[in-house]
Tab-separated table of C-alpha atoms in Angstrom:
chain	number	residue	atom	x	y	z
A	30	MET	CA	-20.408	25.254	-11.878
A	31	GLY	CA	-17.536	26.182	-13.847
A	32	LYS	CA	-18.384	24.408	-17.287
A	33	ILE	CA	-18.144	26.078	-20.216
A	34	LYS	CA	-20.721	27.867	-22.138
A	35	SER	CA	-19.430	29.577	-25.051
A	36	VAL	CA	-15.887	30.624	-26.804
A	37	LYS	CA	-15.660	33.997	-28.628
A	38	PHE	CA	-13.474	35.241	-31.255
A	39	LYS	CA	-12.665	38.879	-31.483
A	40	LEU	CA	-10.437	40.446	-34.102
A	41	ASN	CA	-8.395	43.026	-32.804
A	42	ARG	CA	-5.861	45.480	-34.968
A	43	PHE	CA	-2.852	47.487	-33.182
A	44	GLU	CA	-0.321	49.966	-34.423
A	45	TYR	CA	3.322	49.828	-33.800
A	46	VAL	CA	4.737	52.991	-32.340
A	47	LYS	CA	7.370	52.679	-34.915
A	48	PRO	CA	7.910	50.025	-37.749
A	49	PHE	CA	9.403	46.926	-36.202
A	50	HIS	CA	12.140	45.454	-38.705
A	51	ILE	CA	13.487	41.917	-37.982
A	52	THR	CA	15.402	39.828	-40.327
A	53	ASN	CA	13.634	40.095	-43.767
A	54	ASN	CA	10.224	41.585	-42.345
A	55	ILE	CA	8.910	44.591	-41.316
A	56	SER	CA	5.543	45.271	-39.348
A	57	TYR	CA	3.712	48.242	-39.163
A	58	ASP	CA	0.711	46.883	-37.254
A	59	THR	CA	-0.662	43.633	-35.844
A	60	GLU	CA	-4.077	41.393	-36.003
A	61	ASN	CA	-4.727	39.640	-32.597
A	62	ILE	CA	-7.348	37.642	-31.792
A	63	GLU	CA	-9.007	38.256	-28.536
A	64	VAL	CA	-10.678	34.587	-27.044
A	65	ALA	CA	-13.374	34.825	-24.227
A	66	VAL	CA	-14.157	31.719	-22.494
A	67	GLU	CA	-17.608	32.222	-20.864
A	68	LEU	CA	-19.061	29.782	-17.757
A	69	ASP	CA	-22.443	28.796	-17.110
A	70	ASN	CA	-22.184	30.783	-13.982
A	71	GLY	CA	-21.433	34.222	-16.207
A	72	VAL	CA	-17.844	34.288	-15.425
A	73	VAL	CA	-15.851	34.723	-18.297
A	74	GLY	CA	-11.909	34.350	-18.926
A	75	TYR	CA	-9.646	36.020	-21.679
A	76	GLY	CA	-6.823	35.200	-23.771
A	77	GLU	CA	-4.985	36.271	-26.820
A	78	ALA	CA	-3.752	34.895	-30.208
A	79	SER	CA	-0.959	36.718	-32.068
A	80	PRO	CA	-0.568	34.495	-35.170
A	81	SER	CA	2.706	34.511	-36.909
A	82	PHE	CA	2.899	33.455	-40.468
A	83	ARG	CA	6.804	33.406	-40.207
A	84	VAL	CA	6.987	31.196	-37.635
A	85	ASN	CA	3.651	29.136	-37.264
A	86	GLY	CA	2.350	29.600	-40.894
A	87	GLU	CA	-0.937	31.020	-39.315
A	88	LYS	CA	-3.360	33.472	-41.288
A	89	VAL	CA	-5.680	35.414	-39.251
A	90	ALA	CA	-8.705	34.687	-41.583
A	91	ALA	CA	-8.014	31.083	-40.880
A	92	LEU	CA	-7.847	31.007	-37.408
A	93	MET	CA	-10.812	33.211	-37.292
A	94	GLY	CA	-13.048	30.247	-38.925
A	95	LEU	CA	-12.136	27.863	-36.152
A	96	GLU	CA	-14.221	29.594	-33.399
A	97	SER	CA	-17.229	26.965	-34.012
A	98	VAL	CA	-14.648	24.471	-33.975
A	99	VAL	CA	-13.273	25.249	-30.700
A	100	ASN	CA	-16.990	25.413	-29.167
A	101	ASP	CA	-17.422	22.000	-30.296
A	102	MET	CA	-14.180	20.724	-28.588
A	103	ILE	CA	-14.691	22.232	-25.378
A	104	VAL	CA	-18.525	23.582	-24.464
A	105	GLY	CA	-19.513	21.485	-21.409
A	106	MET	CA	-16.316	20.699	-19.901
A	107	ASP	CA	-15.316	22.170	-16.481
A	108	VAL	CA	-12.501	24.449	-16.056
A	109	ARG	CA	-11.686	23.218	-12.715
A	110	GLN	CA	-10.602	19.899	-14.678
A	111	TYR	CA	-8.503	22.231	-17.002
A	112	ARG	CA	-5.707	19.421	-17.696
A	113	GLN	CA	-8.835	17.658	-19.634
A	114	ILE	CA	-9.080	20.677	-21.332
A	115	PHE	CA	-5.456	20.962	-22.091
A	116	ASP	CA	-5.413	17.272	-23.689
A	117	VAL	CA	-8.490	18.115	-26.133
A	118	THR	CA	-6.962	21.545	-27.064
A	119	ASP	CA	-3.257	20.115	-27.633
A	120	LYS	CA	-5.082	18.646	-31.142
A	121	LEU	CA	-4.731	22.281	-32.304
A	122	PHE	CA	-0.968	21.853	-32.902
A	123	SER	CA	-1.338	23.409	-36.525
A	124	THR	CA	-2.689	26.630	-34.768
A	125	PRO	CA	-0.704	26.814	-31.736
A	126	SER	CA	-1.342	30.863	-31.090
A	127	ILE	CA	-5.038	29.909	-30.840
A	128	LYS	CA	-4.352	26.796	-28.504
A	129	ALA	CA	-2.557	29.192	-26.304
A	130	ALA	CA	-5.207	31.862	-26.233
A	131	VAL	CA	-7.655	29.032	-25.405
A	132	GLN	CA	-6.084	27.518	-22.803
A	133	TYR	CA	-5.127	30.719	-20.857
A	134	ALA	CA	-8.719	32.001	-21.230
A	135	VAL	CA	-9.738	28.611	-19.521
A	136	LEU	CA	-7.251	29.250	-16.663
A	137	ASP	CA	-8.477	32.996	-16.634
A	138	ALA	CA	-11.839	31.971	-16.177
A	139	PHE	CA	-11.034	29.369	-13.383
A	140	SER	CA	-9.027	32.177	-11.623
A	141	GLU	CA	-11.968	34.011	-11.745
A	142	GLU	CA	-14.152	31.572	-10.367
A	143	THR	CA	-11.799	30.723	-7.500
A	144	GLY	CA	-10.226	34.030	-6.623
A	145	VAL	CA	-6.700	32.745	-7.166
A	146	PRO	CA	-4.421	34.479	-9.829
A	147	VAL	CA	-3.044	32.445	-12.630
A	148	TYR	CA	0.624	33.117	-11.504
A	149	GLN	CA	-0.228	31.425	-8.578
A	150	ILE	CA	-2.274	28.414	-10.150
A	151	LEU	CA	0.926	27.587	-12.146
A	152	GLY	CA	3.016	27.646	-8.679
A	153	GLY	CA	3.264	31.266	-7.570
A	154	ALA	CA	7.285	31.250	-7.690
A	155	LYS	CA	7.592	35.040	-8.388
A	156	THR	CA	6.019	38.360	-8.092
A	157	LYS	CA	8.254	40.178	-9.838
A	158	ILE	CA	10.070	39.885	-13.561
A	159	GLU	CA	12.506	42.631	-15.427
A	160	THR	CA	11.306	42.624	-19.384
A	161	ASP	CA	13.999	43.965	-21.973
A	162	TYR	CA	13.841	46.217	-24.800
A	163	THR	CA	14.152	45.422	-28.321
A	164	ILE	CA	16.283	47.325	-30.956
A	165	SER	CA	15.019	46.536	-34.507
A	166	ILE	CA	16.902	46.415	-37.448
A	167	GLY	CA	17.986	50.121	-39.006
A	168	SER	CA	20.800	52.030	-39.849
A	169	ILE	CA	24.059	52.244	-37.037
A	170	GLU	CA	22.802	55.615	-35.984
A	171	GLU	CA	19.353	54.622	-35.710
A	172	ARG	CA	20.247	51.679	-33.241
A	173	VAL	CA	22.611	53.780	-31.302
A	174	GLU	CA	19.769	56.321	-30.845
A	175	GLU	CA	17.454	53.708	-29.827
A	176	ALA	CA	19.990	52.312	-27.644
A	177	LYS	CA	20.140	55.500	-25.581
A	178	GLN	CA	16.687	56.125	-25.418
A	179	ILE	CA	16.379	52.440	-23.869
A	180	VAL	CA	18.661	52.964	-21.248
A	181	GLU	CA	17.672	56.473	-20.644
A	182	ARG	CA	14.282	54.706	-19.821
A	183	GLY	CA	15.895	52.416	-17.179
A	184	HIS	CA	15.902	49.078	-19.141
A	185	ASN	CA	18.987	46.901	-17.899
A	186	VAL	CA	18.779	44.099	-20.558
A	187	ILE	CA	18.653	45.144	-24.332
A	188	LYS	CA	17.504	42.832	-26.835
A	189	VAL	CA	19.297	43.686	-30.470
A	190	LYS	CA	17.957	42.357	-33.812
A	191	VAL	CA	20.596	41.250	-36.188
A	192	GLY	CA	20.699	39.032	-39.404
A	193	GLU	CA	20.633	40.961	-42.856
A	194	ASN	CA	24.119	42.371	-43.262
A	195	LEU	CA	26.760	40.839	-40.943
A	196	GLU	CA	29.728	43.238	-41.265
A	197	GLU	CA	26.961	46.150	-40.544
A	198	ASP	CA	25.873	44.191	-37.585
A	199	ILE	CA	29.014	43.731	-36.245
A	200	GLN	CA	29.692	47.371	-36.452
A	201	ALA	CA	26.373	48.250	-34.954
A	202	MET	CA	26.649	45.938	-31.933
A	203	MET	CA	30.024	47.612	-31.198
A	204	ALA	CA	28.660	50.945	-31.417
A	205	ILE	CA	25.669	50.095	-29.210
A	206	TYR	CA	27.989	49.076	-26.660
A	207	GLU	CA	29.455	51.989	-26.366
A	208	VAL	CA	26.705	53.979	-25.510
A	209	SER	CA	24.992	51.163	-23.007
A	210	LYS	CA	27.984	49.743	-21.228
A	211	GLY	CA	26.842	47.770	-18.300
A	212	CYS	CA	23.709	46.814	-19.731
A	213	LYS	CA	23.414	42.761	-20.829
A	214	TYR	CA	22.726	41.684	-24.321
A	215	ILE	CA	20.453	39.313	-26.240
A	216	VAL	CA	21.236	39.348	-29.811
A	217	ASP	CA	18.537	37.768	-32.099
A	218	ALA	CA	19.548	36.910	-35.880
A	219	ASN	CA	16.300	35.335	-36.405
A	220	THR	CA	17.564	32.745	-38.585
A	221	GLY	CA	19.504	35.304	-40.681
A	222	TYR	CA	22.984	33.699	-40.636
A	223	THR	CA	24.885	30.909	-42.085
A	224	PRO	CA	26.509	28.899	-39.436
A	225	LYS	CA	30.182	30.125	-40.307
A	226	GLN	CA	28.749	33.896	-40.367
A	227	ALA	CA	27.056	33.429	-36.633
A	228	VAL	CA	30.378	31.982	-35.583
A	229	LYS	CA	32.203	35.201	-37.249
A	230	PHE	CA	29.730	37.521	-35.545
A	231	VAL	CA	30.438	35.990	-32.262
A	232	THR	CA	34.279	35.833	-32.713
A	233	GLU	CA	34.307	39.658	-33.744
A	234	LEU	CA	32.529	40.771	-30.566
A	235	TYR	CA	34.474	38.252	-28.303
A	236	ARG	CA	37.495	40.055	-29.276
A	237	ALA	CA	36.148	43.777	-28.986
A	238	GLY	CA	35.524	42.462	-25.569
A	239	ILE	CA	31.768	42.593	-26.025
A	240	ASP	CA	29.994	39.958	-23.781
A	241	ILE	CA	26.677	38.684	-25.149
A	242	HIS	CA	24.677	36.675	-22.440
A	243	VAL	CA	22.162	35.079	-25.194
A	244	PHE	CA	22.838	34.462	-28.911
A	245	GLU	CA	19.358	33.551	-30.010
A	246	GLN	CA	18.615	31.615	-33.256
A	247	PRO	CA	21.478	32.556	-35.358
A	248	VAL	CA	20.734	29.885	-38.238
A	249	ALA	CA	17.658	28.352	-40.333
A	250	MET	CA	14.804	27.128	-37.951
A	251	HIS	CA	15.321	23.398	-39.280
A	252	ASP	CA	19.085	23.485	-39.291
A	253	ILE	CA	19.980	21.853	-36.146
A	254	GLU	CA	23.379	20.565	-37.086
A	255	GLY	CA	24.087	24.344	-37.817
A	256	LEU	CA	22.465	25.307	-34.744
A	257	LYS	CA	24.772	22.678	-32.987
A	258	TYR	CA	28.094	23.561	-34.539
A	259	VAL	CA	27.303	27.474	-33.824
A	260	ARG	CA	26.943	26.331	-30.138
A	261	TRP	CA	30.218	24.827	-29.895
A	262	ASN	CA	31.979	27.410	-31.798
A	263	SER	CA	30.615	30.174	-29.874
A	264	PRO	CA	32.194	31.970	-26.480
A	265	PHE	CA	28.389	32.817	-25.742
A	266	PRO	CA	25.286	30.837	-24.776
A	267	VAL	CA	23.038	29.973	-27.987
A	268	ALA	CA	19.528	29.844	-28.070
A	269	ALA	CA	16.747	28.343	-30.298
A	270	ASP	CA	13.548	30.197	-31.064
A	271	GLU	CA	12.208	29.387	-34.251
A	272	SER	CA	13.799	26.008	-34.054
A	273	ALA	CA	11.719	25.142	-30.594
A	274	ARG	CA	8.018	25.579	-31.148
A	275	THR	CA	7.121	22.238	-29.611
A	276	LYS	CA	7.846	19.882	-26.814
A	277	TYR	CA	9.231	17.370	-29.459
A	278	ASP	CA	11.152	19.949	-31.078
A	279	VAL	CA	13.118	20.954	-27.809
A	280	MET	CA	13.543	17.008	-26.972
A	281	ARG	CA	15.591	16.912	-30.341
A	282	LEU	CA	17.418	19.731	-29.198
A	283	ILE	CA	18.324	18.511	-26.146
A	284	ARG	CA	19.143	15.285	-27.745
A	285	GLU	CA	21.645	16.906	-30.175
A	286	GLU	CA	23.258	19.008	-27.464
A	287	ALA	CA	22.520	21.872	-30.041
A	288	VAL	CA	21.787	24.420	-27.613
A	289	ASP	CA	22.341	26.311	-24.149
A	290	TYR	CA	19.160	28.174	-23.795
A	291	VAL	CA	15.645	27.554	-25.084
A	292	ASN	CA	13.243	30.648	-26.050
A	293	ILE	CA	9.670	29.602	-24.986
A	294	LYS	CA	6.805	31.763	-26.657
A	295	LEU	CA	3.010	30.621	-25.468
A	296	MET	CA	2.517	31.451	-29.411
A	297	LYS	CA	4.567	28.695	-30.173
A	298	SER	CA	3.377	25.860	-28.155
A	299	GLY	CA	0.388	27.105	-25.868
A	300	ILE	CA	0.674	26.533	-22.351
A	301	SER	CA	0.530	22.769	-22.101
A	302	ASP	CA	3.606	22.277	-24.053
A	303	ALA	CA	5.115	25.462	-22.265
A	304	LEU	CA	4.606	23.549	-19.411
A	305	ALA	CA	6.627	20.216	-20.472
A	306	ILE	CA	9.395	22.195	-21.816
A	307	VAL	CA	10.132	24.150	-18.631
A	308	GLU	CA	10.457	20.940	-17.047
A	309	MET	CA	12.573	19.120	-19.926
A	310	VAL	CA	14.802	22.010	-20.045
A	311	LYS	CA	15.494	21.981	-16.363
A	312	ALA	CA	16.213	18.323	-16.344
A	313	ALA	CA	18.806	18.691	-19.107
A	314	ASN	CA	20.558	21.361	-16.969
A	315	LEU	CA	20.172	24.102	-19.859
A	316	ARG	CA	18.304	27.397	-19.438
A	317	LEU	CA	15.741	28.956	-20.354
A	318	MET	CA	14.072	32.600	-21.702
A	319	ILE	CA	10.545	33.412	-22.363
A	320	GLY	CA	9.716	35.632	-25.454
A	321	CYS	CA	6.705	37.216	-27.104
A	322	MET	CA	4.872	37.713	-30.723
A	323	ALA	CA	3.199	40.933	-31.200
A	324	GLU	CA	0.808	40.428	-28.200
A	325	SER	CA	-1.020	43.194	-26.685
A	326	SER	CA	-1.247	43.842	-22.876
A	327	LEU	CA	-4.217	41.171	-23.099
A	328	GLY	CA	-1.823	38.803	-24.648
A	329	VAL	CA	1.637	39.290	-22.654
A	330	ASN	CA	-0.270	39.189	-19.501
A	331	GLN	CA	-0.486	35.226	-20.445
A	332	SER	CA	3.509	35.327	-20.349
A	333	VAL	CA	3.761	37.355	-17.393
A	334	HIS	CA	1.791	35.264	-15.263
A	335	PHE	CA	3.278	31.907	-16.766
A	336	ALA	CA	6.365	33.214	-16.069
A	337	LEU	CA	5.796	34.664	-12.362
A	338	GLY	CA	3.992	31.236	-11.616
A	339	THR	CA	7.007	28.881	-12.907
A	340	GLY	CA	9.749	31.362	-12.024
A	341	ALA	CA	11.810	29.168	-14.652
A	342	PHE	CA	13.431	32.228	-16.678
A	343	ASP	CA	16.433	33.945	-17.017
A	344	PHE	CA	15.522	36.651	-19.322
A	345	HIS	CA	12.099	37.966	-20.246
A	346	ASP	CA	11.429	39.362	-23.654
A	347	LEU	CA	8.070	40.606	-23.217
A	348	ASP	CA	8.084	44.186	-24.590
A	349	SER	CA	5.324	44.038	-27.211
A	350	PRO	CA	2.744	45.755	-25.193
A	351	LEU	CA	5.743	48.624	-24.951
A	352	MET	CA	5.714	48.943	-28.680
A	353	LEU	CA	1.841	49.108	-29.376
A	354	LYS	CA	-0.667	51.796	-29.317
A	355	GLU	CA	-3.382	50.330	-27.266
A	356	PRO	CA	-6.570	52.355	-26.271
A	357	GLU	CA	-6.279	50.812	-22.769
A	358	PHE	CA	-4.351	48.521	-20.629
A	359	ARG	CA	-5.736	45.107	-20.028
A	360	GLY	CA	-2.932	43.202	-18.120
A	361	LYS	CA	-3.621	41.585	-14.834
A	362	TYR	CA	0.066	42.861	-13.996
A	363	LYS	CA	1.414	46.410	-13.170
A	364	VAL	CA	4.399	47.868	-14.978
A	365	ASP	CA	7.117	49.963	-13.490
A	366	VAL	CA	9.520	49.862	-16.654
A	367	PRO	CA	11.529	47.881	-16.718
A	368	TYR	CA	9.741	45.638	-14.303
A	369	TYR	CA	6.354	43.712	-14.260
A	370	PHE	CA	4.799	42.757	-11.165
A	371	VAL	CA	1.817	41.589	-9.351
């Protein structure tokens, strides 16, 4: 029948292979919530929430308490009418990672029932994507060594975390460039700069002949005027990440002409808002990238299928499973670094 019988939450903890350092935050491990949606015919679909207090204001303990709430919301609904379930779960706007995990688990259950992979349910635009790999904040020497290792592993796109020390970030970026020429760079300040600092950063790199493909979230989350200032004074495309959580955020960014790129993360928006954002950004003739929080292979599986299904993204920042110690790989995709494919 395809009707939902139960929704169950399970807490999983994963350690990072090495500490992950971004602006004003260092992570040694992550706690994610596995969501299982069971149908009345025994079929089970899976999703994963990777909560973020920094971006979404979410705490794991609070989210685990939503299991009974979610059951009350969707038990008895038919996954073949998943848009109706999306409309109901859109009410989870204050807990977007749970919204994403539940919505994807519904699609996964529908996929298991019908035998049609989720990426085909979402459009089947591609069968292969390429992920970047991220250099976290550290000493210049540590960042250069990591850049060498990333190149050796075959990655063509490198994401570089900056935002704590402007002058050191400029020096580090120049040093990274020297050992990774030919790669494409996404530079992410994670809200760490003032607008004028951000403009100085990109201007110095431009003068040095270093090309940045995306300059991501240079200023504070709610500083849309600052984001716009950077965009119109930067030689490189500027992206919103923390500033672009919901479709309503993105509508404002488009209206204010504040960005060139929007970074969709399912953990910020859920599946339903992400689908809307794709079409809004396309209509505005802007560009898209897709990112992740700290999802395991089970969680990044959601973004891989979303990216393959929509085919909407220039860049795929989906490297979190490559950074975590996982007892088993649980994605419904294959890995041949730097490629994910089905």
